[in-house]
Short mmCIF file of C-alpha atoms and ligand atoms in Angstrom, two decimals:
data_model
loop_
_atom_site.label_atom_id
_atom_site.label_comp_id
_atom_site.label_asym_id
_atom_site.label_seq_id
_atom_site.Cartn_x
_atom_site.Cartn_y
_atom_site.Cartn_z
CA UNK A 1 -0.11 0.13 0.08
CA UNK A 2 1.14 3.18 -0.68
CA UNK A 3 0.19 6.61 1.06
CA UNK A 4 0.70 10.01 -0.44
CA UNK A 5 0.30 12.62 2.51
CA UNK A 6 0.32 15.86 2.35
CA UNK A 7 -0.28 18.88 5.18
CA UNK A 8 -0.67 22.73 5.65
CA UNK A 9 -1.94 23.91 2.36
CA UNK A 10 -3.35 26.93 4.13
CA UNK A 11 -5.39 27.94 1.24
CA UNK A 12 -7.61 30.91 0.86
CA UNK A 13 -10.91 31.54 -1.07
CA UNK A 14 -10.67 31.16 -5.12
CA UNK A 15 -11.17 34.40 -5.36
CA UNK A 16 -8.13 36.12 -2.92
CA UNK A 17 -6.42 37.64 -5.21
CA UNK A 18 -2.98 37.70 -3.26
CA UNK A 19 -0.38 36.33 -4.88
CA UNK A 20 0.52 34.48 -1.63
CA UNK A 21 -2.50 32.56 -1.85
CA UNK A 22 -2.27 32.29 -5.26
CA UNK A 23 1.23 30.81 -4.70
CA UNK A 24 -0.62 27.82 -2.35
CA UNK A 25 -3.29 27.40 -4.58
CA UNK A 26 -0.54 26.09 -7.63
CA UNK A 27 1.99 24.53 -4.20
CA UNK A 28 -1.75 21.90 -3.82
CA UNK A 29 -1.70 21.76 -7.37
CA UNK A 30 1.92 20.49 -8.19
CA UNK A 31 1.32 17.96 -5.76
CA UNK A 32 -1.92 16.86 -7.34
CA UNK A 33 -0.28 16.62 -10.78
CA UNK A 34 2.88 14.88 -9.10
CA UNK A 35 0.68 12.45 -7.68
CA UNK A 36 -1.05 11.87 -10.43
CA UNK A 37 1.54 10.98 -12.36
CA UNK A 38 2.75 8.02 -9.89
CA UNK A 39 2.68 4.83 -11.82
CA UNK A 40 1.35 2.81 -9.45
CA UNK A 41 -1.32 5.90 -8.11
CA UNK A 42 -0.92 5.83 -4.31
CA UNK A 43 -4.00 3.64 -2.63
CA UNK A 44 -4.26 6.69 -0.24
CA UNK A 45 -4.11 10.34 -0.03
CA UNK A 46 -3.89 11.53 3.50
CA UNK A 47 -3.93 15.62 4.79
CA UNK A 48 -3.36 15.92 7.93
CA UNK A 49 -4.74 19.55 8.66
CA UNK A 50 -4.61 23.23 7.51
CA UNK A 51 -6.36 22.73 4.65
CA UNK A 52 -7.22 26.30 4.48
CA UNK A 53 -5.99 29.29 6.04
CA UNK A 54 -9.15 30.82 8.29
CA UNK A 55 -11.53 27.89 8.00
CA UNK A 56 -13.77 29.42 5.91
CA UNK A 57 -16.77 27.60 3.49
CA UNK A 58 -15.05 29.86 0.38
CA UNK A 59 -11.93 28.26 1.70
CA UNK A 60 -13.18 25.17 1.93
CA UNK A 61 -15.16 25.16 -1.48
CA UNK A 62 -12.04 26.23 -3.45
CA UNK A 63 -10.26 23.75 -1.76
CA UNK A 64 -13.00 20.73 -2.81
CA UNK A 65 -12.18 22.50 -5.88
CA UNK A 66 -8.77 21.36 -6.21
CA UNK A 67 -9.00 18.22 -4.88
CA UNK A 68 -11.33 17.09 -7.15
CA UNK A 69 -8.59 16.92 -9.65
CA UNK A 70 -6.73 13.73 -7.20
CA UNK A 71 -7.08 10.14 -8.69
CA UNK A 72 -6.79 8.58 -5.46
CA UNK A 73 -9.20 8.35 -2.80
CA UNK A 74 -8.51 11.26 -0.16
CA UNK A 75 -9.07 11.38 3.61
CA UNK A 76 -8.58 14.27 5.88
CA UNK A 77 -8.22 15.18 9.61
CA UNK A 78 -8.73 18.59 11.09
CA UNK A 79 -6.22 21.34 11.30
CA UNK A 80 -6.03 24.41 13.72
CA UNK A 81 -6.75 26.59 11.20
CA UNK A 82 -9.48 24.55 9.75
CA UNK A 83 -11.61 23.86 12.96
CA UNK A 84 -13.21 20.27 13.40
CA UNK A 85 -16.88 21.59 12.08
CA UNK A 86 -15.08 22.96 8.97
CA UNK A 87 -13.89 20.14 7.78
CA UNK A 88 -17.06 17.59 9.09
CA UNK A 89 -18.90 19.90 6.49
CA UNK A 90 -16.70 20.56 3.82
CA UNK A 91 -16.54 16.57 3.68
CA UNK A 92 -19.78 15.30 4.98
CA UNK A 93 -20.81 13.73 1.64
CA UNK A 94 -17.73 11.60 1.96
CA UNK A 95 -18.47 8.39 2.52
CA UNK A 96 -15.77 8.33 5.30
CA UNK A 97 -16.68 11.28 7.17
CA UNK A 98 -18.63 9.52 10.16
CA UNK A 99 -19.03 12.62 12.99
CA UNK A 100 -21.69 12.41 15.44
CA UNK A 101 -20.88 16.65 16.07
CA UNK A 102 -18.52 16.27 18.31
CA UNK A 103 -15.31 15.14 16.96
CA UNK A 104 -13.47 13.70 12.98
CA UNK A 105 -12.88 10.64 14.75
CA UNK A 106 -13.20 7.56 11.89
CA UNK A 107 -11.46 4.50 10.48
CA UNK A 108 -10.80 3.54 7.06
CA UNK A 109 -11.31 -0.12 6.18
CA UNK A 110 -10.57 -0.08 2.48
CA UNK A 111 -6.74 -0.53 2.40
CA UNK A 112 -4.35 -2.88 3.21
CA UNK A 113 -3.52 -0.61 6.28
CA UNK A 114 -6.24 0.65 8.21
CA UNK A 115 -6.23 4.36 8.29
CA UNK A 116 -7.56 6.20 11.58
CA UNK A 117 -8.02 9.95 11.72
CA UNK A 118 -7.50 11.13 15.41
CA UNK A 119 -8.51 14.74 16.40
CA UNK A 120 -6.08 16.37 17.84
CA UNK A 121 -7.55 19.77 18.32
CA UNK A 122 -7.48 21.79 21.37
CA UNK A 123 -10.08 25.05 22.46
CA UNK A 124 -11.55 26.67 20.09
CA UNK A 125 -8.81 29.41 19.22
CA UNK A 126 -6.36 27.76 20.66
CA UNK A 127 -3.13 26.69 18.55
CA UNK A 128 -1.83 23.66 20.76
CA UNK A 129 -3.47 20.40 20.55
CA UNK A 130 -5.17 18.19 23.11
CA UNK A 131 -6.66 14.50 24.17
CA UNK A 132 -9.36 14.65 26.22
CA UNK A 133 -10.92 11.65 27.58
CA UNK A 134 -13.17 10.68 25.27
CA UNK A 135 -11.37 11.24 22.39
CA UNK A 136 -8.94 8.88 23.60
CA UNK A 137 -11.34 6.29 24.49
CA UNK A 138 -13.05 6.60 21.14
CA UNK A 139 -9.58 5.67 20.13
CA UNK A 140 -9.29 3.06 22.63
CA UNK A 141 -11.94 1.38 20.84
CA UNK A 142 -11.70 2.02 17.07
CA UNK A 143 -8.22 0.40 17.60
CA UNK A 144 -10.08 -2.59 19.75
CA UNK A 145 -12.34 -3.09 16.96
CA UNK A 146 -10.32 -4.50 14.19
CA UNK A 147 -6.62 -5.80 16.53
CA UNK A 148 -5.14 -8.01 13.69
CA UNK A 149 -4.70 -5.46 10.46
CA UNK A 150 -1.89 -3.19 10.60
CA UNK A 151 -3.17 0.72 11.09
CA UNK A 152 -1.81 3.54 10.75
CA UNK A 153 -3.36 7.06 12.51
CA UNK A 154 -2.86 10.53 11.60
CA UNK A 155 -3.23 13.95 13.21
CA UNK A 156 -2.58 17.40 12.84
CA UNK A 157 -0.60 17.94 16.15
CA UNK A 158 2.24 15.70 16.42
CA UNK A 159 2.52 13.95 19.68
CA UNK A 160 6.35 14.58 19.91
CA UNK A 161 8.89 16.97 20.44
CA UNK A 162 10.28 18.94 17.39
CA UNK A 163 13.24 20.17 18.66
CA UNK A 164 14.33 22.46 15.98
CA UNK A 165 10.95 24.15 15.79
CA UNK A 166 10.46 27.54 17.89
CA UNK A 167 7.89 26.16 20.45
CA UNK A 168 8.45 22.44 20.47
CA UNK A 169 5.85 20.95 22.05
CA UNK A 170 2.23 21.05 20.08
CA UNK A 171 0.02 20.28 23.15
CA UNK A 172 -1.71 22.10 25.75
CA UNK A 173 -0.32 19.87 28.28
CA UNK A 174 2.58 17.14 27.73
CA UNK A 175 -0.10 14.62 30.01
CA UNK A 176 -2.18 14.85 26.93
CA UNK A 177 0.91 13.11 25.14
CA UNK A 178 1.63 10.55 27.40
CA UNK A 179 -2.23 9.62 27.73
CA UNK A 180 -2.13 8.72 23.83
CA UNK A 181 1.39 6.80 24.20
CA UNK A 182 -0.47 4.69 26.78
CA UNK A 183 -3.42 4.02 24.18
CA UNK A 184 -1.03 3.40 21.45
CA UNK A 185 0.94 1.00 23.36
CA UNK A 186 -2.12 -1.14 24.20
CA UNK A 187 -2.81 -1.53 20.51
CA UNK A 188 0.79 -3.51 18.96
CA UNK A 189 -1.29 -3.59 15.56
CA UNK A 190 -0.48 0.61 15.46
CA UNK A 191 2.78 0.54 12.74
CA UNK A 192 2.73 4.37 12.08
CA UNK A 193 1.36 7.84 13.24
CA UNK A 194 1.30 11.23 10.55
CA UNK A 195 1.14 14.18 11.55
CA UNK A 196 1.75 17.38 10.31
CA UNK A 197 0.93 21.31 12.51
CA UNK A 198 4.86 21.84 12.71
CA UNK A 199 5.57 22.84 8.80
CA UNK A 200 8.74 20.90 9.20
CA UNK A 201 10.12 17.39 9.01
CA UNK A 202 11.01 15.17 11.59
CA UNK A 203 10.38 11.57 13.12
CA UNK A 204 10.29 10.36 16.46
CA UNK A 205 8.71 7.67 18.53
CA UNK A 206 5.37 7.39 20.73
CA UNK A 207 4.28 4.28 22.36
CA UNK A 208 7.00 2.42 20.67
CA UNK A 209 5.74 3.88 16.93
CA UNK A 210 7.60 5.64 14.80
CA UNK A 211 5.84 9.01 13.97
CA UNK A 212 6.52 11.75 11.99
CA UNK A 213 5.85 14.98 10.83
CA UNK A 214 6.20 16.83 6.97
CA UNK A 215 7.31 20.01 5.55
CA UNK A 216 3.75 22.21 4.52
CA UNK A 217 2.76 21.95 1.05
CA UNK A 218 2.82 25.47 1.17
CA UNK A 219 6.38 27.00 0.16
CA UNK A 220 5.71 30.11 2.06
CA UNK A 221 5.61 28.28 4.88
CA UNK A 222 7.59 25.86 5.33
CA UNK A 223 10.37 25.44 7.84
CA UNK A 224 13.44 24.03 7.65
CA UNK A 225 17.15 24.25 6.03
CA UNK A 226 16.64 23.42 1.99
CA UNK A 227 18.98 24.89 -0.86
CA UNK A 228 17.76 27.99 -2.19
CA UNK A 229 16.62 26.16 -5.58
CA UNK A 230 14.23 24.32 -4.05
CA UNK A 231 12.31 27.47 -3.00
CA UNK A 232 9.94 26.94 -5.06
CA UNK A 233 8.96 23.56 -5.43
CA UNK A 234 6.45 22.02 -2.96
CA UNK A 235 7.63 18.65 -1.03
CA UNK A 236 5.36 15.55 0.29
CA UNK A 237 5.83 12.43 0.94
CA UNK A 238 5.11 8.80 -0.27
CA UNK A 239 4.99 5.91 2.97
CA UNK A 240 4.65 2.74 1.03
CA UNK A 241 3.96 -0.45 3.47
CA UNK A 242 5.11 -4.15 3.15
CA UNK A 243 3.86 -6.14 5.19
CA UNK A 244 7.07 -7.66 5.82
CA UNK A 245 9.43 -4.83 5.89
CA UNK A 246 6.50 -2.05 7.56
CA UNK A 247 6.60 1.24 6.20
CA UNK A 248 9.39 3.23 4.45
CA UNK A 249 9.12 6.58 3.31
CA UNK A 250 10.40 9.04 0.62
CA UNK A 251 10.28 12.28 -0.04
CA UNK A 252 8.82 14.01 -3.05
CA UNK A 253 9.79 17.33 -4.55
CA UNK A 254 7.41 18.53 -7.25
CA UNK A 255 7.78 20.84 -10.38
CA UNK A 256 8.53 24.29 -9.53
CA UNK A 257 5.40 27.04 -8.98
CA UNK A 258 6.33 30.08 -10.84
CA UNK A 259 3.43 32.42 -9.63
FE1 FE2 B 1 -0.35 24.89 9.52
#
């Protein structure tokens, strides 16, 4: 199974005539073009949050318009910029988007690796993340439903420190991550955790499971050290799963965006 992971697109509305937002739309289009050119196509594309800049309906409409060009199934988890209601409403018609109005939490059973979307949002307006007892109980129950199948969890806030970031810890409470680790370590089928939010790549381990973040697709929001000639090239990652060897991840550079 091949998963393409994109994150932190921070899109504006279709009519945002600001150059910044035109570049971000083209950043996402460059990723979609690259993903669609792959042979074989990824089995799934996951977006680990901050699809939009302000969580506005017009921004979600723009995002959906762009994402319609994808030739692979698409799944998303909310970022702090999006808000959970914005994501739930924008993708309400998608079969996978099962939400009871409280959290965006769902599992996708259609692939070799089971995908579990985890809502890591904190209080409304709070950029940092949180795992409340309700969400942790839901995760525990969801993982207990299918204990034998390799499972990847994807969320916005990375549940580990990213020491190169100005603020390395993405959660409101440090205990939130320990609580998550306690749930994950009960379910050995969890083989990988994918996150966004930091706009830079990092890898770590939580509850005995490999976890990682990806650079932002938005090139004008990307952090980290890159050669100057890469400045206009959006980045995303491919995660290839093999039943014997687990996940191997690859970073993809797309064509330059020349707006
Ligand atoms: Fe972001």
